[in-house]
Tab-separated table of C-alpha atoms (C1' of nucleotides) in Angstrom:
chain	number	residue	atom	x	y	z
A	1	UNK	CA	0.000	0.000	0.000
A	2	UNK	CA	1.120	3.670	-0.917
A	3	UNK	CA	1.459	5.369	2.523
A	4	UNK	CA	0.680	8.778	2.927
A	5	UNK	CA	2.918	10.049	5.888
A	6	UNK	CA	2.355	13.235	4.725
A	7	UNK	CA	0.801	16.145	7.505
A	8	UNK	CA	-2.427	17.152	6.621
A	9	UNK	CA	-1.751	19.972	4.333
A	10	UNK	CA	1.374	19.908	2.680
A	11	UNK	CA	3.354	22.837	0.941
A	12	UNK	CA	2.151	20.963	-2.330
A	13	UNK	CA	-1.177	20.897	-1.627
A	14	UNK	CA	-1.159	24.606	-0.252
A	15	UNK	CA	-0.051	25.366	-3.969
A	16	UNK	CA	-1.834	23.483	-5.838
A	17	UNK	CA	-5.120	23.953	-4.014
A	18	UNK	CA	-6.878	27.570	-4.292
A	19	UNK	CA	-6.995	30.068	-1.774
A	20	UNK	CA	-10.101	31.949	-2.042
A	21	UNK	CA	-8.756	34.687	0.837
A	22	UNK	CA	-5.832	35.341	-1.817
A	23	UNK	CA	-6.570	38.203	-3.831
A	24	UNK	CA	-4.976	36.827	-7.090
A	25	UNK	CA	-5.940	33.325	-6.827
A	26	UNK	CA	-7.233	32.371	-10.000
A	27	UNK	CA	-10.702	30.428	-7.796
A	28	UNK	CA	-11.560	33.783	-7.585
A	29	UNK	CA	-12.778	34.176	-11.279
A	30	UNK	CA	-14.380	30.510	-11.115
A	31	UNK	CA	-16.170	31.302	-7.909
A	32	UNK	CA	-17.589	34.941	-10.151
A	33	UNK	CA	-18.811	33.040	-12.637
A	34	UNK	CA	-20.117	29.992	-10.723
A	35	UNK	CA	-21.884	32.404	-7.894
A	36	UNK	CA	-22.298	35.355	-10.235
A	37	UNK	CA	-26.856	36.437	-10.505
A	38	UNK	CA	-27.578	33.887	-13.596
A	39	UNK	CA	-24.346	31.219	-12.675
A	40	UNK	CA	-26.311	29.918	-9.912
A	41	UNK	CA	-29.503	29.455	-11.858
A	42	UNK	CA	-28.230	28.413	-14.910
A	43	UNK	CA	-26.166	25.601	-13.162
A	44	UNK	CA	-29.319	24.525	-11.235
A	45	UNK	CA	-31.829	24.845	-14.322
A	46	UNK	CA	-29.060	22.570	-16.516
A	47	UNK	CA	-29.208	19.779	-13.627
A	48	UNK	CA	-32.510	18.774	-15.296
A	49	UNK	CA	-30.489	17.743	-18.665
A	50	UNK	CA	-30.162	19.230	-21.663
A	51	UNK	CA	-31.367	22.680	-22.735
A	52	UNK	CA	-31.961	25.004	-25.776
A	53	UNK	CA	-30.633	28.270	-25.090
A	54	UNK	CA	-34.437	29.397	-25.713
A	55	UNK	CA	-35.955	27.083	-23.349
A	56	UNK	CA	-33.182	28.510	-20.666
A	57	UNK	CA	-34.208	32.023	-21.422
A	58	UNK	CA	-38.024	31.091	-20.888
A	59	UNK	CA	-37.109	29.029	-17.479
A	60	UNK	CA	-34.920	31.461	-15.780
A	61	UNK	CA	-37.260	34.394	-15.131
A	62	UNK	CA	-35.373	37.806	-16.302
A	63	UNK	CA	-32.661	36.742	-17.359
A	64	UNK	CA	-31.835	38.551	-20.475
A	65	UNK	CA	-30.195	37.371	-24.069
A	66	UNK	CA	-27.222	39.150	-23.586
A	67	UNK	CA	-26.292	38.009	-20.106
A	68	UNK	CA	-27.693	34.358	-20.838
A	69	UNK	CA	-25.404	34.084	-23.517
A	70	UNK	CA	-22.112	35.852	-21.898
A	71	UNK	CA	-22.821	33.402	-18.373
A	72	UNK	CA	-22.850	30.722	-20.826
A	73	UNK	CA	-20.034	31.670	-22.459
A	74	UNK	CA	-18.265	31.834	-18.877
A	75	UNK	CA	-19.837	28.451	-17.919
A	76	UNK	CA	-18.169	26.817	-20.905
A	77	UNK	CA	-14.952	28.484	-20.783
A	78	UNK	CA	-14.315	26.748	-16.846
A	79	UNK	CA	-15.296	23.524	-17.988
A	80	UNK	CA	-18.741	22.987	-16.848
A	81	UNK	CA	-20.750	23.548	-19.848
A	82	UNK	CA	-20.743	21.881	-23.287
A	83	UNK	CA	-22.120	23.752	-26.059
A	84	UNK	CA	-23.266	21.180	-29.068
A	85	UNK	CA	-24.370	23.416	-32.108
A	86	UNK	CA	-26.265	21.970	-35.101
A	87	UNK	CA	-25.269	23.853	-38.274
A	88	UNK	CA	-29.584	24.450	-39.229
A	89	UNK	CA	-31.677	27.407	-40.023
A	90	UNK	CA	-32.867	28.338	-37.758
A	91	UNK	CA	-29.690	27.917	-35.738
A	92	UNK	CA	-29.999	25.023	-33.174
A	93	UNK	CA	-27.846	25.130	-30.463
A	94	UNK	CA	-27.700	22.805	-26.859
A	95	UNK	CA	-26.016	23.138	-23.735
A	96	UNK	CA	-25.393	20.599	-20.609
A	97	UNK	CA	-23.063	20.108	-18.262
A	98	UNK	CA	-20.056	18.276	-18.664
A	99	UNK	CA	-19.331	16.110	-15.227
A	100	UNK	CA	-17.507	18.483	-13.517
A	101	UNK	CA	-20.132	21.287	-13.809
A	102	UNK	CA	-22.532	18.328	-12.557
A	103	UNK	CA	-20.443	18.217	-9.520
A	104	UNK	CA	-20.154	21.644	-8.608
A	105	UNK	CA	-23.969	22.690	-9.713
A	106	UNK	CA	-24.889	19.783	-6.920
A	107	UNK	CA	-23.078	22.083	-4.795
A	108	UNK	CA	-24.846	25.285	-5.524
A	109	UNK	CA	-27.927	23.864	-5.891
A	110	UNK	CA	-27.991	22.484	-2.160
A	111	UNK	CA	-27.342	26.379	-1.656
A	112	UNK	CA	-30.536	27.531	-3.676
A	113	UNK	CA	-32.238	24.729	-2.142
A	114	UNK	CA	-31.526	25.907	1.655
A	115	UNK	CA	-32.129	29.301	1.005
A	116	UNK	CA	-35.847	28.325	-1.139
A	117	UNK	CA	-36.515	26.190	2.056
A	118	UNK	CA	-35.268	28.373	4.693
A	119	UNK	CA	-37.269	31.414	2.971
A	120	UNK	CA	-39.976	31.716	5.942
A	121	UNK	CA	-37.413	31.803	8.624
A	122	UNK	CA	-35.282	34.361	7.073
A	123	UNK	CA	-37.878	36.798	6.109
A	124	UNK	CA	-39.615	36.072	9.478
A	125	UNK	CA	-36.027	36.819	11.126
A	126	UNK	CA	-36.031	40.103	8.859
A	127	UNK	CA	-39.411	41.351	9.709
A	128	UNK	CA	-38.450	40.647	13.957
A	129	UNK	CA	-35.291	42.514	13.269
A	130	UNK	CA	-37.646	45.336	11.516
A	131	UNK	CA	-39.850	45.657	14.620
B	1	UNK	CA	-65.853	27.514	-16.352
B	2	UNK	CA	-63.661	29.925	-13.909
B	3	UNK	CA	-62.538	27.258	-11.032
B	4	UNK	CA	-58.475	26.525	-11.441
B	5	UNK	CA	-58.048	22.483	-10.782
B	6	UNK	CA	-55.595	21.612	-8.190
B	7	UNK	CA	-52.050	22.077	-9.206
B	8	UNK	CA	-49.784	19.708	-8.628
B	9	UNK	CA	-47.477	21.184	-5.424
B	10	UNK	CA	-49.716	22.613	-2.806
B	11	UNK	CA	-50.900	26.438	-3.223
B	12	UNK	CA	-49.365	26.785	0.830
B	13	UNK	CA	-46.084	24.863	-0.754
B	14	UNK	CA	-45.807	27.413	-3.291
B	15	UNK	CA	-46.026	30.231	-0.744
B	16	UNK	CA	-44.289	29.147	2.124
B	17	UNK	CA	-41.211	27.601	-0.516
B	18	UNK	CA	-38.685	29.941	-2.294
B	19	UNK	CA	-38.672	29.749	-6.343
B	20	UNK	CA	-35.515	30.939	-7.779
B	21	UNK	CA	-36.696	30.645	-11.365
B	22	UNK	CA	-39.589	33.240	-10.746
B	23	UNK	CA	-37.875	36.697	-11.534
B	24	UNK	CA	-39.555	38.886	-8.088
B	25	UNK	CA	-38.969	35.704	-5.663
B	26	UNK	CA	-37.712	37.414	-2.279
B	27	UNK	CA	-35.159	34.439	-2.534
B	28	UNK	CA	-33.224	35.778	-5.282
B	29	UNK	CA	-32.143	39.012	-3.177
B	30	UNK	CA	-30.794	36.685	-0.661
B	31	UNK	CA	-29.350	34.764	-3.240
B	32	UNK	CA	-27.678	37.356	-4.651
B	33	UNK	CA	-26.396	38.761	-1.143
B	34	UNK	CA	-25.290	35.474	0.099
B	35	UNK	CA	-23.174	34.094	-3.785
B	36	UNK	CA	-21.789	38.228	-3.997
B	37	UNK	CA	-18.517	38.476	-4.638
B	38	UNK	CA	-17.305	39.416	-0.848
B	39	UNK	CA	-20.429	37.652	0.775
B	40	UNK	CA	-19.289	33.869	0.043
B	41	UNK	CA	-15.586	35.169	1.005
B	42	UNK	CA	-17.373	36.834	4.601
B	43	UNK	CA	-19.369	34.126	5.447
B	44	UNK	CA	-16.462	31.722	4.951
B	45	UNK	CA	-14.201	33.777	6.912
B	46	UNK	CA	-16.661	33.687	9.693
B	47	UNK	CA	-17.169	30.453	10.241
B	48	UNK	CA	-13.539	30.425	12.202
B	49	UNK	CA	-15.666	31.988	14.808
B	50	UNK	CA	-16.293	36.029	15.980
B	51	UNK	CA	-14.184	39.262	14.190
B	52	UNK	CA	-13.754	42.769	14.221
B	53	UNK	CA	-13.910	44.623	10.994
B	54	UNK	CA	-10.652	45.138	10.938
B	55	UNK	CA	-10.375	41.740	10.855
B	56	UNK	CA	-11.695	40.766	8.346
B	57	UNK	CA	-10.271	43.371	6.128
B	58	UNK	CA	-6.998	42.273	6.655
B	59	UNK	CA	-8.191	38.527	6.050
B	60	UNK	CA	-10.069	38.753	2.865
B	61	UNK	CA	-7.499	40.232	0.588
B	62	UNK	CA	-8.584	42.749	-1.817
B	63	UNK	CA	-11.998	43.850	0.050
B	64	UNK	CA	-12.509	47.670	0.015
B	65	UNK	CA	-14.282	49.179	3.188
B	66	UNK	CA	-17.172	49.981	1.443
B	67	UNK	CA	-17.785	46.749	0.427
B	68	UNK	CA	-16.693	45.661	3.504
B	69	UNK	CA	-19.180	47.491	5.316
B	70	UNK	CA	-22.112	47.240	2.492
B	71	UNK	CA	-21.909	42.936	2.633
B	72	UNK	CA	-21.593	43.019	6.422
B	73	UNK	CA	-24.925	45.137	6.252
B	74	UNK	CA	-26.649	42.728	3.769
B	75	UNK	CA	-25.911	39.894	5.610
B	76	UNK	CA	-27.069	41.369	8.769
B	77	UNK	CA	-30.217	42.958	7.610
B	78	UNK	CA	-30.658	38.881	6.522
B	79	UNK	CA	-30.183	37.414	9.455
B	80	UNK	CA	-27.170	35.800	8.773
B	81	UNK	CA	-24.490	37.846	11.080
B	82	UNK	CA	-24.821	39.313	13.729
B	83	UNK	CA	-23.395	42.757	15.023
B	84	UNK	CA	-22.342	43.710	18.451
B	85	UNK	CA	-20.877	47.337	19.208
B	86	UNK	CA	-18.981	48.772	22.367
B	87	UNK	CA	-19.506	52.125	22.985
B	88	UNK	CA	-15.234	53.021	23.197
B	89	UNK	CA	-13.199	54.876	20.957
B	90	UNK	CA	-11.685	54.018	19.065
B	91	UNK	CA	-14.660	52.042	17.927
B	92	UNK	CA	-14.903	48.031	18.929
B	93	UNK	CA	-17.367	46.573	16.832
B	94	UNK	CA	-17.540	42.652	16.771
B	95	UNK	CA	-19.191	40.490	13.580
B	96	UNK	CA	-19.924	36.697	14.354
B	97	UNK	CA	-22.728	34.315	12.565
B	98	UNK	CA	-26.273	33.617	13.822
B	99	UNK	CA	-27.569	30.471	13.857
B	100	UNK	CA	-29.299	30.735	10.301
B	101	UNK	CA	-26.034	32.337	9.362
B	102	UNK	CA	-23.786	29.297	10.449
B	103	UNK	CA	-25.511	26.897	8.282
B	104	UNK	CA	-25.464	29.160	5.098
B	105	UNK	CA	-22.051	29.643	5.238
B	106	UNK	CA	-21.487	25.608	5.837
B	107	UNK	CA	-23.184	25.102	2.168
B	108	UNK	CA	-20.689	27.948	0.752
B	109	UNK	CA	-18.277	26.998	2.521
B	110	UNK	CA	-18.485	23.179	0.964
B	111	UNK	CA	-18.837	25.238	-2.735
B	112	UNK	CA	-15.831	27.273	-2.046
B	113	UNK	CA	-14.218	24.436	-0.585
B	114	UNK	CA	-15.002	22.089	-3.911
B	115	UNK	CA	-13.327	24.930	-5.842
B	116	UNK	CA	-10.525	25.531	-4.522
B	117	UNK	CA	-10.002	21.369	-4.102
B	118	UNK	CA	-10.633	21.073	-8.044
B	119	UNK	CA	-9.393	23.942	-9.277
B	120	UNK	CA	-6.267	22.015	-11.072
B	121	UNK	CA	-8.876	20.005	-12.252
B	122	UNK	CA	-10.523	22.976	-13.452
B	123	UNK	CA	-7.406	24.700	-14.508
B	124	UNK	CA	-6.358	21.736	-16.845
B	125	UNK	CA	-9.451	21.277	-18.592
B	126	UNK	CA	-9.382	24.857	-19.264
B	127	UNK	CA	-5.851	24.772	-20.828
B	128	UNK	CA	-7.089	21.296	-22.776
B	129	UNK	CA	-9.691	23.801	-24.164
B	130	UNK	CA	-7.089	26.524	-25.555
B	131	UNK	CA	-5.623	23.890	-27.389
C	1	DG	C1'	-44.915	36.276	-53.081
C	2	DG	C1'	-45.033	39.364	-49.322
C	3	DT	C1'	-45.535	39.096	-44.403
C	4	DG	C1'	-44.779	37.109	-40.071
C	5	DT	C1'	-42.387	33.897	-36.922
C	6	DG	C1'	-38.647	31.533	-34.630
C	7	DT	C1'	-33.717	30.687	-33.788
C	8	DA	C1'	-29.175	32.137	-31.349
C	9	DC	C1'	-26.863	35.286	-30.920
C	10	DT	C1'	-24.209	40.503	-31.146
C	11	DT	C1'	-24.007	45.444	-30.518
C	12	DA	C1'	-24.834	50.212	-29.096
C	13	DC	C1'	-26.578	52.704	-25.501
C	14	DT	C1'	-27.951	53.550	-20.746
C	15	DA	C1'	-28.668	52.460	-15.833
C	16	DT	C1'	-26.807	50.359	-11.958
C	17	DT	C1'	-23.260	48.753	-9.301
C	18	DG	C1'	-18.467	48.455	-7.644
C	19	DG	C1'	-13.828	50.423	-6.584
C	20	DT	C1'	-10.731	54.328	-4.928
C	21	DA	C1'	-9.529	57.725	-2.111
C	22	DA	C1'	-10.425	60.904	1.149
C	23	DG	C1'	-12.952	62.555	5.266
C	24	DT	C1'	-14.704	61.957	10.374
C	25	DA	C1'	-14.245	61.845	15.642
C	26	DT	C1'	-11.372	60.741	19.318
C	27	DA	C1'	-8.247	58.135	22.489
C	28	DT	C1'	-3.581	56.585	23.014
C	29	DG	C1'	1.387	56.469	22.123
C	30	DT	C1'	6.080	59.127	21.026
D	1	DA	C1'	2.197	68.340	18.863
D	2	DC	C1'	1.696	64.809	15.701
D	3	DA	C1'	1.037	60.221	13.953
D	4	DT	C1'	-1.809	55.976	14.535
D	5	DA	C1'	-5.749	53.125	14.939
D	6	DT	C1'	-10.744	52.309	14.801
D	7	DA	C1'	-15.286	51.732	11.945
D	8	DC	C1'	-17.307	53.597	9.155
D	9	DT	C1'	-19.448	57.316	5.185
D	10	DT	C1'	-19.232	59.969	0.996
D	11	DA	C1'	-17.982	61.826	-3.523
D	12	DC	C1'	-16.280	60.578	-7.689
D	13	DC	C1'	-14.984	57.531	-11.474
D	14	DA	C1'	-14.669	52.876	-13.671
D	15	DA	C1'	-16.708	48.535	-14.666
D	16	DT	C1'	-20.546	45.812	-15.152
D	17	DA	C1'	-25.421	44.679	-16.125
D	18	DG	C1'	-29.854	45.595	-18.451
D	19	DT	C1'	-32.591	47.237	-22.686
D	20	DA	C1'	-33.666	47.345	-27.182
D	21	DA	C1'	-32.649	46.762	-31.624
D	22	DG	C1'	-30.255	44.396	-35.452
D	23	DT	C1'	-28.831	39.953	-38.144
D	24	DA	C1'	-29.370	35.854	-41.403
D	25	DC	C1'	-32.274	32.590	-43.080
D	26	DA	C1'	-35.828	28.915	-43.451
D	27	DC	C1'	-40.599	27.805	-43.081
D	28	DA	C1'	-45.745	28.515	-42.858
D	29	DC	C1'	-49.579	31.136	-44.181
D	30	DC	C1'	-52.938	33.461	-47.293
DNA sequence: GGTGTGTACTTACTATTGGTAAGTATATGT
DNA sequence: ACATATACTTACCAATAGTAAGTACACACC
């Protein structure tokens, strides 16, 4: 067996891991992107499979062409969106998330998900503090 | 006929329950507070227990004061932080999470977290891209 | 055969938001 | 007497997001 005598977190790790707190760490830009307004939802709306970018503009309420298509852009660029084109007219164009992006939109959507659930508590907690 | 037949979730489901993808859902302003760019990093940075503003100025790299100060609002006016002042000068004012708080910044914390763990992951597939 | 519709975008313009730097009041240290 | 530290706020400018319109082309309709 390959022993790991290793401590915890070695100096390789430290480097090769992100460090969110550092203001250069390139996690930064993949965190904007993953956590940025339409990120979120577009991650969580693509968990369902496969979408047109049409039928994402109709299921994410206000989202807007420009923005879908720019987020989208982002998503693909870090890996967690494939874009499969069909060269028809009209243009025919589908997106869904590679593996990694179905790993990490798991993650934010247990983060939409608590905050959807949680919504009565946190607005009742608002309205106490209000009083 | 003007009767609506039952839906399929509950009408009291439907009003008690956040839904992201409708565009004036209360949840999407906490959404938005809670994935901003400096409230994952604050909420992180707080779950290592109580700080000073200060603090956590020094310990998120790249925060300005405003920002600083406009986040730590947000996330108090959500109930997710909580603020305690001493009357001295120079001021003492101490930040820590509520409750509610604590287990919001658990699920960004575990995003975060699977970021920074993946991101050569992320990094290489990126690079595989430029190719 | 002219008009209208649907697709997946891009682009110019404007509104909103974020970042920078400076200001504030006051105790303590040199 | 002057610099330092605290926790902010405010004015100004830069970056980002939203709005509306444009694009190219096939198909359906009358």
């Amino acid at each position: 067996m390959t022993e790991i005598p290793n401590p915890p977190t070695t100096l390789a790790e430290r480097l090769q891991r992100g460090n969110l707190f550092a203001e250069k760490c390139p996690s930064r830009d993949i965190l904007t992107h993953v956590t940025s307004r339409w990120g979120v939802l577009l991650l969580v709306a693509l968990l369902s499979g496969t979408h047109r970018f049409s039928e994402l503009r109709r299921k994410v309420g206000g989202i807007s062409e420009k923005m879908l298509a720019q987020t989208l852009q982002w998503l693909e660029s870090d890996g967690f969106v494939e874009r499969i084109a069909y060269p028809v007219i009209p243009p025919h164009v589908e997106y869904r998330l590679t593996p990694l992006g179905q790993e990490i939109a798991q993650k934010v959507e247990s983060l939409a998900d608590w905050i959807e659930v949680n919504l009565p508590d946190i607005l009742a907690a608002k309205r106490q503090k209000a009083e």
